[in-house]
Amino acid sequence: MIKEEDIQNIRRQADIADIISHYIDVQKNGRNYKAVCPFHDDHDPSLSISREKQIYKCFVCGSGGNVFTFVQKYENVSFTEA
Ligand SMILES: [Zn+2]
């Protein structure tokens, strides 16, 4: 039986802003977070991260998705560059 407390912990640990911040620099931007997009040649933080919806979206190159999409895509990019 999973306690409500455990579910909350899992949710907190899987927070998209926290996880993305392990890979790139994330800045708080009001209720959301923003970051320099790793998926195109970005200079201004174009990547917007919604903690509320647990999604990210880049307004320049259009990449977006959930935390799993981000990690998968990010690891592909770094793999290609390595
Ligand atoms: Zn982008």
PDB file of C-alpha atoms and ligand atoms in Angstrom:
ATOM      1  CA  MET A   1       0.000   0.000   0.000  1.00  0.00           C
ATOM      2  CA  ILE A   2       1.506   3.275  -1.099  1.00  0.00           C
ATOM      3  CA  LYS A   3       1.077   6.152   1.280  1.00  0.00           C
ATOM      4  CA  GLU A   4       0.039   9.566   0.029  1.00  0.00           C
ATOM      5  CA  GLU A   5       3.313  10.866   1.456  1.00  0.00           C
ATOM      6  CA  ASP A   6       5.331   8.511  -0.762  1.00  0.00           C
ATOM      7  CA  ILE A   7       3.430   9.572  -3.853  1.00  0.00           C
ATOM      8  CA  GLN A   8       4.215  13.181  -3.022  1.00  0.00           C
ATOM      9  CA  ASN A   9       7.891  12.296  -2.637  1.00  0.00           C
ATOM     10  CA  ILE A  10       8.021  10.532  -5.976  1.00  0.00           C
ATOM     11  CA  ARG A  11       6.303  13.465  -7.632  1.00  0.00           C
ATOM     12  CA  ARG A  12       8.755  15.881  -6.067  1.00  0.00           C
ATOM     13  CA  GLN A  13      11.747  13.807  -7.123  1.00  0.00           C
ATOM     14  CA  ALA A  14      10.486  13.543 -10.668  1.00  0.00           C
ATOM     15  CA  ASP A  15       9.964  17.276 -10.964  1.00  0.00           C
ATOM     16  CA  ILE A  16      10.800  18.362 -14.478  1.00  0.00           C
ATOM     17  CA  ALA A  17      12.596  21.567 -13.450  1.00  0.00           C
ATOM     18  CA  ASP A  18      14.768  19.668 -10.957  1.00  0.00           C
ATOM     19  CA  ILE A  19      15.669  16.975 -13.427  1.00  0.00           C
ATOM     20  CA  ILE A  20      16.421  19.373 -16.287  1.00  0.00           C
ATOM     21  CA  SER A  21      18.599  21.402 -13.913  1.00  0.00           C
ATOM     22  CA  HIS A  22      20.847  18.346 -13.581  1.00  0.00           C
ATOM     23  CA  TYR A  23      21.648  18.686 -17.275  1.00  0.00           C
ATOM     24  CA  ILE A  24      21.536  22.409 -17.994  1.00  0.00           C
ATOM     25  CA  ASP A  25      21.284  25.697 -16.106  1.00  0.00           C
ATOM     26  CA  VAL A  26      17.703  26.496 -15.213  1.00  0.00           C
ATOM     27  CA  GLN A  27      16.519  29.917 -14.096  1.00  0.00           C
ATOM     28  CA  LYS A  28      13.337  30.648 -12.245  1.00  0.00           C
ATOM     29  CA  ASN A  29      11.013  32.822 -14.275  1.00  0.00           C
ATOM     30  CA  GLY A  30       7.880  33.630 -12.311  1.00  0.00           C
ATOM     31  CA  ARG A  31       5.850  30.450 -11.967  1.00  0.00           C
ATOM     32  CA  ASN A  32       7.869  28.791 -14.684  1.00  0.00           C
ATOM     33  CA  TYR A  33      11.521  28.124 -15.375  1.00  0.00           C
ATOM     34  CA  LYS A  34      13.606  28.987 -18.375  1.00  0.00           C
ATOM     35  CA  ALA A  35      16.845  27.700 -19.781  1.00  0.00           C
ATOM     36  CA  VAL A  36      19.119  28.025 -22.772  1.00  0.00           C
ATOM     37  CA  CYS A  37      17.843  25.409 -25.202  1.00  0.00           C
ATOM     38  CA  PRO A  38      20.330  22.557 -25.747  1.00  0.00           C
ATOM     39  CA  PHE A  39      18.579  21.482 -28.951  1.00  0.00           C
ATOM     40  CA  HIS A  40      19.503  24.436 -31.144  1.00  0.00           C
ATOM     41  CA  ASP A  41      22.147  27.165 -31.173  1.00  0.00           C
ATOM     42  CA  ASP A  42      20.508  29.204 -28.446  1.00  0.00           C
ATOM     43  CA  HIS A  43      21.864  32.360 -26.815  1.00  0.00           C
ATOM     44  CA  ASP A  44      18.837  33.631 -24.933  1.00  0.00           C
ATOM     45  CA  PRO A  45      16.920  31.237 -22.739  1.00  0.00           C
ATOM     46  CA  SER A  46      14.213  30.111 -25.173  1.00  0.00           C
ATOM     47  CA  LEU A  47      13.345  26.922 -23.381  1.00  0.00           C
ATOM     48  CA  SER A  48      10.406  27.319 -21.071  1.00  0.00           C
ATOM     49  CA  ILE A  49       9.706  24.764 -18.360  1.00  0.00           C
ATOM     50  CA  SER A  50       6.319  24.506 -16.719  1.00  0.00           C
ATOM     51  CA  ARG A  51       6.415  22.965 -13.298  1.00  0.00           C
ATOM     52  CA  GLU A  52       2.653  23.038 -13.165  1.00  0.00           C
ATOM     53  CA  LYS A  53       2.205  21.000 -16.349  1.00  0.00           C
ATOM     54  CA  GLN A  54       5.542  19.128 -16.053  1.00  0.00           C
ATOM     55  CA  ILE A  55       6.421  19.929 -19.650  1.00  0.00           C
ATOM     56  CA  TYR A  56       9.059  21.933 -21.496  1.00  0.00           C
ATOM     57  CA  LYS A  57       8.816  23.847 -24.734  1.00  0.00           C
ATOM     58  CA  CYS A  58      11.318  25.750 -26.829  1.00  0.00           C
ATOM     59  CA  PHE A  59       9.758  28.679 -28.637  1.00  0.00           C
ATOM     60  CA  VAL A  60      12.513  28.853 -31.246  1.00  0.00           C
ATOM     61  CA  CYS A  61      13.138  25.288 -32.447  1.00  0.00           C
ATOM     62  CA  GLY A  62       9.814  23.921 -31.259  1.00  0.00           C
ATOM     63  CA  SER A  63      11.129  20.997 -29.254  1.00  0.00           C
ATOM     64  CA  GLY A  64       8.978  20.116 -26.319  1.00  0.00           C
ATOM     65  CA  GLY A  65       7.627  17.294 -24.258  1.00  0.00           C
ATOM     66  CA  ASN A  66       7.810  15.853 -20.802  1.00  0.00           C
ATOM     67  CA  VAL A  67      10.773  15.047 -18.604  1.00  0.00           C
ATOM     68  CA  PHE A  68      11.373  11.693 -20.313  1.00  0.00           C
ATOM     69  CA  THR A  69      11.371  13.283 -23.764  1.00  0.00           C
ATOM     70  CA  PHE A  70      13.914  15.823 -22.538  1.00  0.00           C
ATOM     71  CA  VAL A  71      16.336  13.304 -21.055  1.00  0.00           C
ATOM     72  CA  GLN A  72      16.102  11.023 -24.082  1.00  0.00           C
ATOM     73  CA  LYS A  73      16.619  13.861 -26.539  1.00  0.00           C
ATOM     74  CA  TYR A  74      19.377  15.446 -24.483  1.00  0.00           C
ATOM     75  CA  GLU A  75      21.293  12.193 -24.236  1.00  0.00           C
ATOM     76  CA  ASN A  76      20.988  11.714 -27.989  1.00  0.00           C
ATOM     77  CA  VAL A  77      22.398  15.194 -28.591  1.00  0.00           C
ATOM     78  CA  SER A  78      25.363  14.693 -26.263  1.00  0.00           C
ATOM     79  CA  PHE A  79      25.932  11.236 -27.702  1.00  0.00           C
ATOM     80  CA  THR A  80      26.110  12.634 -31.230  1.00  0.00           C
ATOM     81  CA  GLU A  81      28.466  15.401 -30.159  1.00  0.00           C
ATOM     82  CA  ALA A  82      30.796  13.114 -28.216  1.00  0.00           C
TER      83      ALA A  82
HETATM   84 ZN    ZN B   1      15.413  25.155 -29.064  1.00  0.00          ZN
END
